Amino acid sequence: ALFSRHDTLKDLKREKRSKLSQLEFKDIFAHVCFKSFMNEDYEFTENQILTYINTAKKNRVIEKDFDEQDFLADMLNAVCLMVKDGLKYKFSHRSFQEYFAAYYTCKLNDEYQKIILRNHLEKDIFTTKYIFMVRDMQRQKFESIVIVPIGREILAFIEKNGWRKFIENMYFHIDLHKDSRKEKNIGIGSQRKKYFGFMKIFSEIYCAKQKKRDKKCNKILINYLEKIKLERESLSEMGFDILDDEALDVFIKYTNLEDDIVCLRRVIEKHEREAYTGNDLQNLLDII
């Protein structure tokens, strides 16, 4: 819409200096968004943004030649996807970067997507909607290359090693802390733990009901951890080895993990019935 109809109401057509078609412009811009998003770059010097544009040019994202400065001018003035703020350049809205990064991801083959998406999940970066956009653009493929293989891995891991080991691959530690109301509460260290990102995203996408911490479980765990702390005065952060089997069961209920795993089994079974065939159809269309 910005490319073709941005100035319709003003009866003004802004010339595109890069002379690229809408699709060509979109593919270059998507490459810039993808590379910068994966590098966690959200604002740029002029040299940085030109480097990203030049990388798309060198990688032959499109066959047509174009000038990097012209493309930057079009992003700023003709299409208004970026703005200049002092000496910095940034996207006129953060969602542009996320959406076009997702669009470019979906253009990649299955193997590349597997690596990129799994890495993104394990980095535990969920302040953006990128992963949700990828899923919405290609639900069956997303399930085939991300949800089903990682889901099977998790189910096999629990079957072989049990819930305790799985939880240790979800969270770093459990402890007590005081919330904003100065009340004691459960703290769980989770940042960048192997399966945490996957289960968090899976729960948000597929387990639609609003998740709430069970108050009864919360109270039981607080009492249990207070007792442990009294016995070990120097203890600040506790590994899950300090939970006995009964307390571990309470923790599983507290985090809704058991419900999420039941949901994961259902999604895998449903997906297998739909029999996604990867890139087979696209490969066929390419040669017909």
PDB file of C-alpha atoms in Angstrom:
ATOM      1  CA  ALA A   1       0.000   0.000   0.000  1.00  0.00           C
ATOM      2  CA  LEU A   2       2.806   2.412   0.866  1.00  0.00           C
ATOM      3  CA  PHE A   3       4.604   1.614  -2.375  1.00  0.00           C
ATOM      4  CA  SER A   4       1.698   2.061  -4.798  1.00  0.00           C
ATOM      5  CA  ARG A   5      -0.903   4.229  -3.080  1.00  0.00           C
ATOM      6  CA  HIS A   6       0.925   6.286  -0.465  1.00  0.00           C
ATOM      7  CA  ASP A   7       0.070   9.661  -2.018  1.00  0.00           C
ATOM      8  CA  THR A   8      -3.244   8.836  -3.722  1.00  0.00           C
ATOM      9  CA  LEU A   9      -5.268  11.147  -1.474  1.00  0.00           C
ATOM     10  CA  LYS A  10      -2.831  13.990  -2.136  1.00  0.00           C
ATOM     11  CA  ASP A  11      -3.001  13.453  -5.901  1.00  0.00           C
ATOM     12  CA  LEU A  12       0.783  13.234  -5.900  1.00  0.00           C
ATOM     13  CA  LYS A  13       2.953  10.452  -7.232  1.00  0.00           C
ATOM     14  CA  ARG A  14       6.467  10.292  -5.810  1.00  0.00           C
ATOM     15  CA  GLU A  15       9.103   9.120  -8.244  1.00  0.00           C
ATOM     16  CA  LYS A  16      11.049   6.006  -7.227  1.00  0.00           C
ATOM     17  CA  ARG A  17      14.722   6.818  -7.766  1.00  0.00           C
ATOM     18  CA  SER A  18      15.758   3.151  -7.654  1.00  0.00           C
ATOM     19  CA  LYS A  19      13.486   2.346 -10.662  1.00  0.00           C
ATOM     20  CA  LEU A  20      12.539  -0.979  -9.067  1.00  0.00           C
ATOM     21  CA  SER A  21       9.184  -2.679  -9.421  1.00  0.00           C
ATOM     22  CA  GLN A  22       7.043  -3.207  -6.338  1.00  0.00           C
ATOM     23  CA  LEU A  23       8.098  -6.871  -6.032  1.00  0.00           C
ATOM     24  CA  GLU A  24      11.786  -6.071  -6.571  1.00  0.00           C
ATOM     25  CA  PHE A  25      11.645  -3.320  -3.969  1.00  0.00           C
ATOM     26  CA  LYS A  26       9.826  -5.617  -1.558  1.00  0.00           C
ATOM     27  CA  ASP A  27      12.432  -8.381  -1.879  1.00  0.00           C
ATOM     28  CA  ILE A  28      15.370  -6.035  -1.283  1.00  0.00           C
ATOM     29  CA  PHE A  29      13.643  -4.376   1.653  1.00  0.00           C
ATOM     30  CA  ALA A  30      12.739  -7.804   3.096  1.00  0.00           C
ATOM     31  CA  HIS A  31      16.388  -8.890   2.886  1.00  0.00           C
ATOM     32  CA  VAL A  32      17.477  -5.719   4.735  1.00  0.00           C
ATOM     33  CA  CYS A  33      14.825  -6.345   7.393  1.00  0.00           C
ATOM     34  CA  PHE A  34      15.737 -10.006   7.775  1.00  0.00           C
ATOM     35  CA  LYS A  35      19.487  -9.460   8.110  1.00  0.00           C
ATOM     36  CA  SER A  36      19.153  -6.527  10.503  1.00  0.00           C
ATOM     37  CA  PHE A  37      16.491  -8.274  12.604  1.00  0.00           C
ATOM     38  CA  MET A  38      18.627 -11.392  12.983  1.00  0.00           C
ATOM     39  CA  ASN A  39      21.547  -9.177  14.034  1.00  0.00           C
ATOM     40  CA  GLU A  40      19.226  -7.415  16.520  1.00  0.00           C
ATOM     41  CA  ASP A  41      19.891  -4.062  14.822  1.00  0.00           C
ATOM     42  CA  TYR A  42      16.929  -1.710  15.119  1.00  0.00           C
ATOM     43  CA  GLU A  43      18.518   1.639  14.303  1.00  0.00           C
ATOM     44  CA  PHE A  44      21.430   2.431  12.006  1.00  0.00           C
ATOM     45  CA  THR A  45      24.040   4.922  10.921  1.00  0.00           C
ATOM     46  CA  GLU A  46      23.920   5.771   7.222  1.00  0.00           C
ATOM     47  CA  ASN A  47      26.916   3.521   6.606  1.00  0.00           C
ATOM     48  CA  GLN A  48      25.220   0.590   8.392  1.00  0.00           C
ATOM     49  CA  ILE A  49      21.967   0.804   6.466  1.00  0.00           C
ATOM     50  CA  LEU A  50      23.827   1.183   3.162  1.00  0.00           C
ATOM     51  CA  THR A  51      25.876  -1.905   4.046  1.00  0.00           C
ATOM     52  CA  TYR A  52      22.686  -3.915   4.531  1.00  0.00           C
ATOM     53  CA  ILE A  53      21.342  -2.696   1.180  1.00  0.00           C
ATOM     54  CA  ASN A  54      24.649  -3.467  -0.521  1.00  0.00           C
ATOM     55  CA  THR A  55      24.621  -6.988   0.964  1.00  0.00           C
ATOM     56  CA  ALA A  56      21.247  -7.615  -0.673  1.00  0.00           C
ATOM     57  CA  LYS A  57      22.706  -6.335  -3.927  1.00  0.00           C
ATOM     58  CA  LYS A  58      25.809  -8.548  -3.695  1.00  0.00           C
ATOM     59  CA  ASN A  59      23.688 -11.598  -2.818  1.00  0.00           C
ATOM     60  CA  ARG A  60      21.677 -11.075  -6.014  1.00  0.00           C
ATOM     61  CA  VAL A  61      18.352 -11.004  -4.180  1.00  0.00           C
ATOM     62  CA  ILE A  62      17.034  -9.566  -7.445  1.00  0.00           C
ATOM     63  CA  GLU A  63      18.644  -9.674 -10.868  1.00  0.00           C
ATOM     64  CA  LYS A  64      18.289  -5.971 -11.651  1.00  0.00           C
ATOM     65  CA  ASP A  65      21.114  -3.602 -10.732  1.00  0.00           C
ATOM     66  CA  PHE A  66      20.330  -0.517  -8.620  1.00  0.00           C
ATOM     67  CA  ASP A  67      22.060   2.181  -6.605  1.00  0.00           C
ATOM     68  CA  GLU A  68      22.140   1.829  -2.806  1.00  0.00           C
ATOM     69  CA  GLN A  69      21.744   5.565  -2.212  1.00  0.00           C
ATOM     70  CA  ASP A  70      18.705   5.636  -4.504  1.00  0.00           C
ATOM     71  CA  PHE A  71      17.145   2.738  -2.627  1.00  0.00           C
ATOM     72  CA  LEU A  72      17.742   4.469   0.712  1.00  0.00           C
ATOM     73  CA  ALA A  73      16.174   7.658  -0.651  1.00  0.00           C
ATOM     74  CA  ASP A  74      13.106   5.675  -1.742  1.00  0.00           C
ATOM     75  CA  MET A  75      12.758   4.055   1.678  1.00  0.00           C
ATOM     76  CA  LEU A  76      12.830   7.493   3.273  1.00  0.00           C
ATOM     77  CA  ASN A  77      10.911   9.685   0.827  1.00  0.00           C
ATOM     78  CA  ALA A  78       8.921   7.660  -1.691  1.00  0.00           C
ATOM     79  CA  VAL A  79       7.692   4.743   0.386  1.00  0.00           C
ATOM     80  CA  CYS A  80       8.351   6.099   3.905  1.00  0.00           C
ATOM     81  CA  LEU A  81       9.299   2.748   5.428  1.00  0.00           C
ATOM     82  CA  MET A  82      12.221   4.355   7.259  1.00  0.00           C
ATOM     83  CA  VAL A  83      12.802   7.711   8.912  1.00  0.00           C
ATOM     84  CA  LYS A  84      15.907   9.679   9.744  1.00  0.00           C
ATOM     85  CA  ASP A  85      16.175  10.825  13.355  1.00  0.00           C
ATOM     86  CA  GLY A  86      19.237  13.008  13.779  1.00  0.00           C
ATOM     87  CA  LEU A  87      22.162  10.920  12.526  1.00  0.00           C
ATOM     88  CA  LYS A  88      20.284   7.633  12.944  1.00  0.00           C
ATOM     89  CA  TYR A  89      17.957   5.755  10.627  1.00  0.00           C
ATOM     90  CA  LYS A  90      15.139   3.612  11.960  1.00  0.00           C
ATOM     91  CA  PHE A  91      12.015   1.894  10.670  1.00  0.00           C
ATOM     92  CA  SER A  92       8.989   4.189  10.689  1.00  0.00           C
ATOM     93  CA  HIS A  93       7.269   1.406  12.618  1.00  0.00           C
ATOM     94  CA  ARG A  94       9.018  -1.544  14.272  1.00  0.00           C
ATOM     95  CA  SER A  95       6.415  -3.959  12.889  1.00  0.00           C
ATOM     96  CA  PHE A  96       7.698  -3.275   9.337  1.00  0.00           C
ATOM     97  CA  GLN A  97      11.018  -4.881  10.183  1.00  0.00           C
ATOM     98  CA  GLU A  98       9.350  -7.865  11.880  1.00  0.00           C
ATOM     99  CA  TYR A  99       6.817  -8.468   9.109  1.00  0.00           C
ATOM    100  CA  PHE A 100       9.285  -8.303   6.225  1.00  0.00           C
ATOM    101  CA  ALA A 101      11.843 -10.382   8.158  1.00  0.00           C
ATOM    102  CA  ALA A 102       9.103 -13.013   8.485  1.00  0.00           C
ATOM    103  CA  TYR A 103       8.249 -12.674   4.790  1.00  0.00           C
ATOM    104  CA  TYR A 104      11.891 -13.209   3.790  1.00  0.00           C
ATOM    105  CA  THR A 105      12.189 -16.191   6.152  1.00  0.00           C
ATOM    106  CA  CYS A 106       9.238 -17.836   4.405  1.00  0.00           C
ATOM    107  CA  LYS A 107      11.029 -17.517   1.056  1.00  0.00           C
ATOM    108  CA  LEU A 108      13.930 -19.645   2.293  1.00  0.00           C
ATOM    109  CA  ASN A 109      14.060 -23.417   1.870  1.00  0.00           C
ATOM    110  CA  ASP A 110      13.000 -25.748   4.664  1.00  0.00           C
ATOM    111  CA  GLU A 111      16.526 -26.535   5.891  1.00  0.00           C
ATOM    112  CA  TYR A 112      17.507 -22.887   6.257  1.00  0.00           C
ATOM    113  CA  GLN A 113      14.240 -22.129   8.022  1.00  0.00           C
ATOM    114  CA  LYS A 114      14.784 -24.980  10.476  1.00  0.00           C
ATOM    115  CA  ILE A 115      18.132 -23.527  11.538  1.00  0.00           C
ATOM    116  CA  ILE A 116      16.907 -19.926  11.733  1.00  0.00           C
ATOM    117  CA  LEU A 117      13.648 -20.580  13.553  1.00  0.00           C
ATOM    118  CA  ARG A 118      15.087 -23.033  16.053  1.00  0.00           C
ATOM    119  CA  ASN A 119      17.923 -20.638  16.835  1.00  0.00           C
ATOM    120  CA  HIS A 120      15.418 -17.819  17.320  1.00  0.00           C
ATOM    121  CA  LEU A 121      13.374 -19.923  19.732  1.00  0.00           C
ATOM    122  CA  GLU A 122      16.426 -20.910  21.758  1.00  0.00           C
ATOM    123  CA  LYS A 123      17.533 -17.277  22.041  1.00  0.00           C
ATOM    124  CA  ASP A 124      14.295 -16.541  23.938  1.00  0.00           C
ATOM    125  CA  ILE A 125      13.614 -13.185  22.230  1.00  0.00           C
ATOM    126  CA  PHE A 126       9.873 -12.676  22.469  1.00  0.00           C
ATOM    127  CA  THR A 127       9.376  -8.937  22.545  1.00  0.00           C
ATOM    128  CA  THR A 128       8.476  -9.132  18.827  1.00  0.00           C
ATOM    129  CA  LYS A 129       5.767 -10.869  16.793  1.00  0.00           C
ATOM    130  CA  TYR A 130       8.220 -12.233  14.217  1.00  0.00           C
ATOM    131  CA  ILE A 131       7.759 -15.912  15.054  1.00  0.00           C
ATOM    132  CA  PHE A 132       3.961 -15.542  15.124  1.00  0.00           C
ATOM    133  CA  MET A 133       4.033 -13.862  11.709  1.00  0.00           C
ATOM    134  CA  VAL A 134       6.109 -16.701  10.224  1.00  0.00           C
ATOM    135  CA  ARG A 135       3.601 -19.193  11.582  1.00  0.00           C
ATOM    136  CA  ASP A 136       0.618 -17.245  10.202  1.00  0.00           C
ATOM    137  CA  MET A 137       2.208 -16.997   6.736  1.00  0.00           C
ATOM    138  CA  GLN A 138       2.880 -20.739   6.439  1.00  0.00           C
ATOM    139  CA  ARG A 139       1.133 -22.717   9.159  1.00  0.00           C
ATOM    140  CA  GLN A 140       1.647 -26.229   7.778  1.00  0.00           C
ATOM    141  CA  LYS A 141       5.301 -25.682   6.931  1.00  0.00           C
ATOM    142  CA  PHE A 142       5.949 -24.038  10.319  1.00  0.00           C
ATOM    143  CA  GLU A 143       4.485 -27.068  12.046  1.00  0.00           C
ATOM    144  CA  SER A 144       6.408 -29.461   9.816  1.00  0.00           C
ATOM    145  CA  ILE A 145       9.845 -27.912  10.283  1.00  0.00           C
ATOM    146  CA  VAL A 146       9.551 -26.521  13.825  1.00  0.00           C
ATOM    147  CA  ILE A 147       6.628 -27.732  15.943  1.00  0.00           C
ATOM    148  CA  VAL A 148       6.590 -31.407  14.966  1.00  0.00           C
ATOM    149  CA  PRO A 149      10.354 -32.206  15.053  1.00  0.00           C
ATOM    150  CA  ILE A 150      11.079 -30.274  18.247  1.00  0.00           C
ATOM    151  CA  GLY A 151       7.832 -31.536  19.757  1.00  0.00           C
ATOM    152  CA  ARG A 152       8.784 -35.152  19.039  1.00  0.00           C
ATOM    153  CA  GLU A 153      12.217 -34.483  20.506  1.00  0.00           C
ATOM    154  CA  ILE A 154      10.638 -33.164  23.704  1.00  0.00           C
ATOM    155  CA  LEU A 155       8.203 -36.083  24.016  1.00  0.00           C
ATOM    156  CA  ALA A 156      11.028 -38.582  23.493  1.00  0.00           C
ATOM    157  CA  PHE A 157      13.187 -36.712  26.024  1.00  0.00           C
ATOM    158  CA  ILE A 158      10.476 -36.863  28.702  1.00  0.00           C
ATOM    159  CA  GLU A 159       9.839 -40.542  27.938  1.00  0.00           C
ATOM    160  CA  LYS A 160      13.518 -41.376  28.315  1.00  0.00           C
ATOM    161  CA  ASN A 161      14.673 -39.002  31.064  1.00  0.00           C
ATOM    162  CA  GLY A 162      11.535 -38.058  32.985  1.00  0.00           C
ATOM    163  CA  TRP A 163       9.968 -34.740  33.970  1.00  0.00           C
ATOM    164  CA  ARG A 164      12.770 -33.612  36.285  1.00  0.00           C
ATOM    165  CA  LYS A 165      15.387 -33.625  33.522  1.00  0.00           C
ATOM    166  CA  PHE A 166      12.958 -31.928  31.134  1.00  0.00           C
ATOM    167  CA  ILE A 167      12.308 -29.131  33.621  1.00  0.00           C
ATOM    168  CA  GLU A 168      16.055 -28.682  34.035  1.00  0.00           C
ATOM    169  CA  ASN A 169      16.141 -28.110  30.255  1.00  0.00           C
ATOM    170  CA  MET A 170      13.380 -25.507  30.624  1.00  0.00           C
ATOM    171  CA  TYR A 171      14.575 -23.484  33.620  1.00  0.00           C
ATOM    172  CA  PHE A 172      17.870 -22.657  35.333  1.00  0.00           C
ATOM    173  CA  HIS A 173      16.669 -22.436  38.923  1.00  0.00           C
ATOM    174  CA  ILE A 174      13.771 -21.836  41.260  1.00  0.00           C
ATOM    175  CA  ASP A 175      13.809 -19.342  44.122  1.00  0.00           C
ATOM    176  CA  LEU A 176      11.732 -17.020  46.265  1.00  0.00           C
ATOM    177  CA  HIS A 177      11.391 -13.287  45.688  1.00  0.00           C
ATOM    178  CA  LYS A 178       9.097 -10.443  46.696  1.00  0.00           C
ATOM    179  CA  ASP A 179       6.746  -9.005  44.081  1.00  0.00           C
ATOM    180  CA  SER A 180       5.716  -5.359  43.654  1.00  0.00           C
ATOM    181  CA  ARG A 181       3.338  -5.707  46.613  1.00  0.00           C
ATOM    182  CA  LYS A 182       6.166  -7.034  48.800  1.00  0.00           C
ATOM    183  CA  GLU A 183       4.542 -10.461  48.879  1.00  0.00           C
ATOM    184  CA  LYS A 184       6.571 -13.639  48.589  1.00  0.00           C
ATOM    185  CA  ASN A 185       6.368 -15.341  45.223  1.00  0.00           C
ATOM    186  CA  ILE A 186       8.043 -18.019  43.117  1.00  0.00           C
ATOM    187  CA  GLY A 187      10.887 -16.972  40.826  1.00  0.00           C
ATOM    188  CA  ILE A 188      11.977 -19.169  37.924  1.00  0.00           C
ATOM    189  CA  GLY A 189      15.198 -18.563  35.957  1.00  0.00           C
ATOM    190  CA  SER A 190      14.489 -19.334  32.303  1.00  0.00           C
ATOM    191  CA  GLN A 191      16.358 -17.001  29.962  1.00  0.00           C
ATOM    192  CA  ARG A 192      17.828 -18.782  26.921  1.00  0.00           C
ATOM    193  CA  LYS A 193      17.281 -22.286  28.261  1.00  0.00           C
ATOM    194  CA  LYS A 194      17.004 -25.003  25.598  1.00  0.00           C
ATOM    195  CA  TYR A 195      13.287 -25.845  25.544  1.00  0.00           C
ATOM    196  CA  PHE A 196      11.876 -22.754  27.245  1.00  0.00           C
ATOM    197  CA  GLY A 197      11.460 -20.661  24.098  1.00  0.00           C
ATOM    198  CA  PHE A 198       9.765 -23.428  22.161  1.00  0.00           C
ATOM    199  CA  MET A 199       7.289 -24.263  24.933  1.00  0.00           C
ATOM    200  CA  LYS A 200       6.502 -20.582  25.558  1.00  0.00           C
ATOM    201  CA  ILE A 201       5.704 -19.938  21.891  1.00  0.00           C
ATOM    202  CA  PHE A 202       3.856 -23.241  21.525  1.00  0.00           C
ATOM    203  CA  SER A 203       1.683 -22.483  24.547  1.00  0.00           C
ATOM    204  CA  GLU A 204       0.823 -18.987  23.294  1.00  0.00           C
ATOM    205  CA  ILE A 205      -0.099 -20.190  19.788  1.00  0.00           C
ATOM    206  CA  TYR A 206      -1.837 -23.488  20.440  1.00  0.00           C
ATOM    207  CA  CYS A 207      -3.010 -23.515  24.060  1.00  0.00           C
ATOM    208  CA  ALA A 208      -5.542 -20.740  23.694  1.00  0.00           C
ATOM    209  CA  LYS A 209      -6.948 -20.577  27.210  1.00  0.00           C
ATOM    210  CA  GLN A 210      -5.514 -17.896  29.484  1.00  0.00           C
ATOM    211  CA  LYS A 211      -2.886 -19.435  31.745  1.00  0.00           C
ATOM    212  CA  LYS A 212      -2.914 -18.516  35.408  1.00  0.00           C
ATOM    213  CA  ARG A 213      -0.627 -19.716  38.162  1.00  0.00           C
ATOM    214  CA  ASP A 214      -2.501 -22.002  40.544  1.00  0.00           C
ATOM    215  CA  LYS A 215      -2.682 -20.131  43.886  1.00  0.00           C
ATOM    216  CA  LYS A 216      -2.798 -23.329  45.892  1.00  0.00           C
ATOM    217  CA  CYS A 217       0.307 -24.682  44.139  1.00  0.00           C
ATOM    218  CA  ASN A 218       2.007 -21.326  44.611  1.00  0.00           C
ATOM    219  CA  LYS A 219       1.420 -21.445  48.373  1.00  0.00           C
ATOM    220  CA  ILE A 220       2.633 -25.049  48.642  1.00  0.00           C
ATOM    221  CA  LEU A 221       5.839 -24.245  46.756  1.00  0.00           C
ATOM    222  CA  ILE A 222       6.506 -21.111  48.820  1.00  0.00           C
ATOM    223  CA  ASN A 223       6.161 -23.082  52.067  1.00  0.00           C
ATOM    224  CA  TYR A 224       8.381 -25.839  50.709  1.00  0.00           C
ATOM    225  CA  LEU A 225      11.134 -23.455  49.578  1.00  0.00           C
ATOM    226  CA  GLU A 226      11.024 -21.507  52.833  1.00  0.00           C
ATOM    227  CA  LYS A 227      11.625 -24.733  54.697  1.00  0.00           C
ATOM    228  CA  ILE A 228      14.570 -25.591  52.435  1.00  0.00           C
ATOM    229  CA  LYS A 229      16.057 -22.118  52.931  1.00  0.00           C
ATOM    230  CA  LEU A 230      15.839 -22.437  56.694  1.00  0.00           C
ATOM    231  CA  GLU A 231      17.748 -25.698  56.487  1.00  0.00           C
ATOM    232  CA  ARG A 232      20.384 -24.221  54.134  1.00  0.00           C
ATOM    233  CA  GLU A 233      20.898 -20.619  55.206  1.00  0.00           C
ATOM    234  CA  SER A 234      23.514 -19.759  52.563  1.00  0.00           C
ATOM    235  CA  LEU A 235      21.286 -20.908  49.695  1.00  0.00           C
ATOM    236  CA  SER A 236      20.084 -18.128  47.335  1.00  0.00           C
ATOM    237  CA  GLU A 237      19.173 -19.875  44.060  1.00  0.00           C
ATOM    238  CA  MET A 238      18.000 -23.473  44.090  1.00  0.00           C
ATOM    239  CA  GLY A 239      18.308 -26.093  41.397  1.00  0.00           C
ATOM    240  CA  PHE A 240      15.416 -28.441  40.779  1.00  0.00           C
ATOM    241  CA  ASP A 241      17.259 -31.261  42.511  1.00  0.00           C
ATOM    242  CA  ILE A 242      16.071 -29.745  45.812  1.00  0.00           C
ATOM    243  CA  LEU A 243      12.423 -30.557  44.965  1.00  0.00           C
ATOM    244  CA  ASP A 244      11.266 -33.975  46.087  1.00  0.00           C
ATOM    245  CA  ASP A 245       8.902 -35.915  43.800  1.00  0.00           C
ATOM    246  CA  GLU A 246       5.767 -34.514  45.419  1.00  0.00           C
ATOM    247  CA  ALA A 247       6.997 -30.917  45.172  1.00  0.00           C
ATOM    248  CA  LEU A 248       8.037 -31.526  41.558  1.00  0.00           C
ATOM    249  CA  ASP A 249       4.491 -32.656  40.730  1.00  0.00           C
ATOM    250  CA  VAL A 250       3.161 -29.457  42.300  1.00  0.00           C
ATOM    251  CA  PHE A 251       5.619 -27.399  40.234  1.00  0.00           C
ATOM    252  CA  ILE A 252       4.485 -29.123  37.002  1.00  0.00           C
ATOM    253  CA  LYS A 253       0.881 -28.233  37.805  1.00  0.00           C
ATOM    254  CA  TYR A 254       1.890 -24.696  38.816  1.00  0.00           C
ATOM    255  CA  THR A 255       3.543 -24.050  35.432  1.00  0.00           C
ATOM    256  CA  ASN A 256       0.782 -25.750  33.367  1.00  0.00           C
ATOM    257  CA  LEU A 257       3.485 -27.859  31.704  1.00  0.00           C
ATOM    258  CA  GLU A 258       1.508 -31.093  31.810  1.00  0.00           C
ATOM    259  CA  ASP A 259      -1.454 -29.468  29.999  1.00  0.00           C
ATOM    260  CA  ASP A 260       0.940 -28.011  27.401  1.00  0.00           C
ATOM    261  CA  ILE A 261       2.509 -31.420  26.725  1.00  0.00           C
ATOM    262  CA  VAL A 262      -0.962 -32.981  26.249  1.00  0.00           C
ATOM    263  CA  CYS A 263      -1.741 -30.172  23.785  1.00  0.00           C
ATOM    264  CA  LEU A 264       1.601 -30.779  22.017  1.00  0.00           C
ATOM    265  CA  ARG A 265       0.710 -34.443  21.449  1.00  0.00           C
ATOM    266  CA  ARG A 266      -2.632 -33.449  19.925  1.00  0.00           C
ATOM    267  CA  VAL A 267      -1.063 -30.895  17.563  1.00  0.00           C
ATOM    268  CA  ILE A 268       1.534 -33.427  16.346  1.00  0.00           C
ATOM    269  CA  GLU A 269      -1.146 -36.062  15.748  1.00  0.00           C
ATOM    270  CA  LYS A 270      -3.367 -33.583  13.879  1.00  0.00           C
ATOM    271  CA  HIS A 271      -0.470 -32.361  11.747  1.00  0.00           C
ATOM    272  CA  GLU A 272       0.530 -35.921  10.815  1.00  0.00           C
ATOM    273  CA  ARG A 273      -3.009 -36.559   9.569  1.00  0.00           C
ATOM    274  CA  GLU A 274      -2.726 -33.545   7.246  1.00  0.00           C
ATOM    275  CA  ALA A 275       0.464 -35.017   5.713  1.00  0.00           C
ATOM    276  CA  TYR A 276       2.500 -31.924   4.755  1.00  0.00           C
ATOM    277  CA  THR A 277       4.969 -32.773   1.966  1.00  0.00           C
ATOM    278  CA  GLY A 278       7.532 -30.022   2.338  1.00  0.00           C
ATOM    279  CA  ASN A 279       8.709 -28.325  -0.849  1.00  0.00           C
ATOM    280  CA  ASP A 280       7.650 -31.170  -3.166  1.00  0.00           C
ATOM    281  CA  LEU A 281       4.814 -29.247  -4.825  1.00  0.00           C
ATOM    282  CA  GLN A 282       6.882 -26.076  -5.259  1.00  0.00           C
ATOM    283  CA  ASN A 283       9.780 -28.051  -6.718  1.00  0.00           C
ATOM    284  CA  LEU A 284       7.385 -29.625  -9.199  1.00  0.00           C
ATOM    285  CA  LEU A 285       5.912 -26.294 -10.194  1.00  0.00           C
ATOM    286  CA  ASP A 286       9.400 -24.882 -10.747  1.00  0.00           C
ATOM    287  CA  ILE A 287      10.198 -27.440 -13.443  1.00  0.00           C
ATOM    288  CA  ILE A 288       6.823 -27.737 -15.206  1.00  0.00           C
TER     289      ILE A 288
END
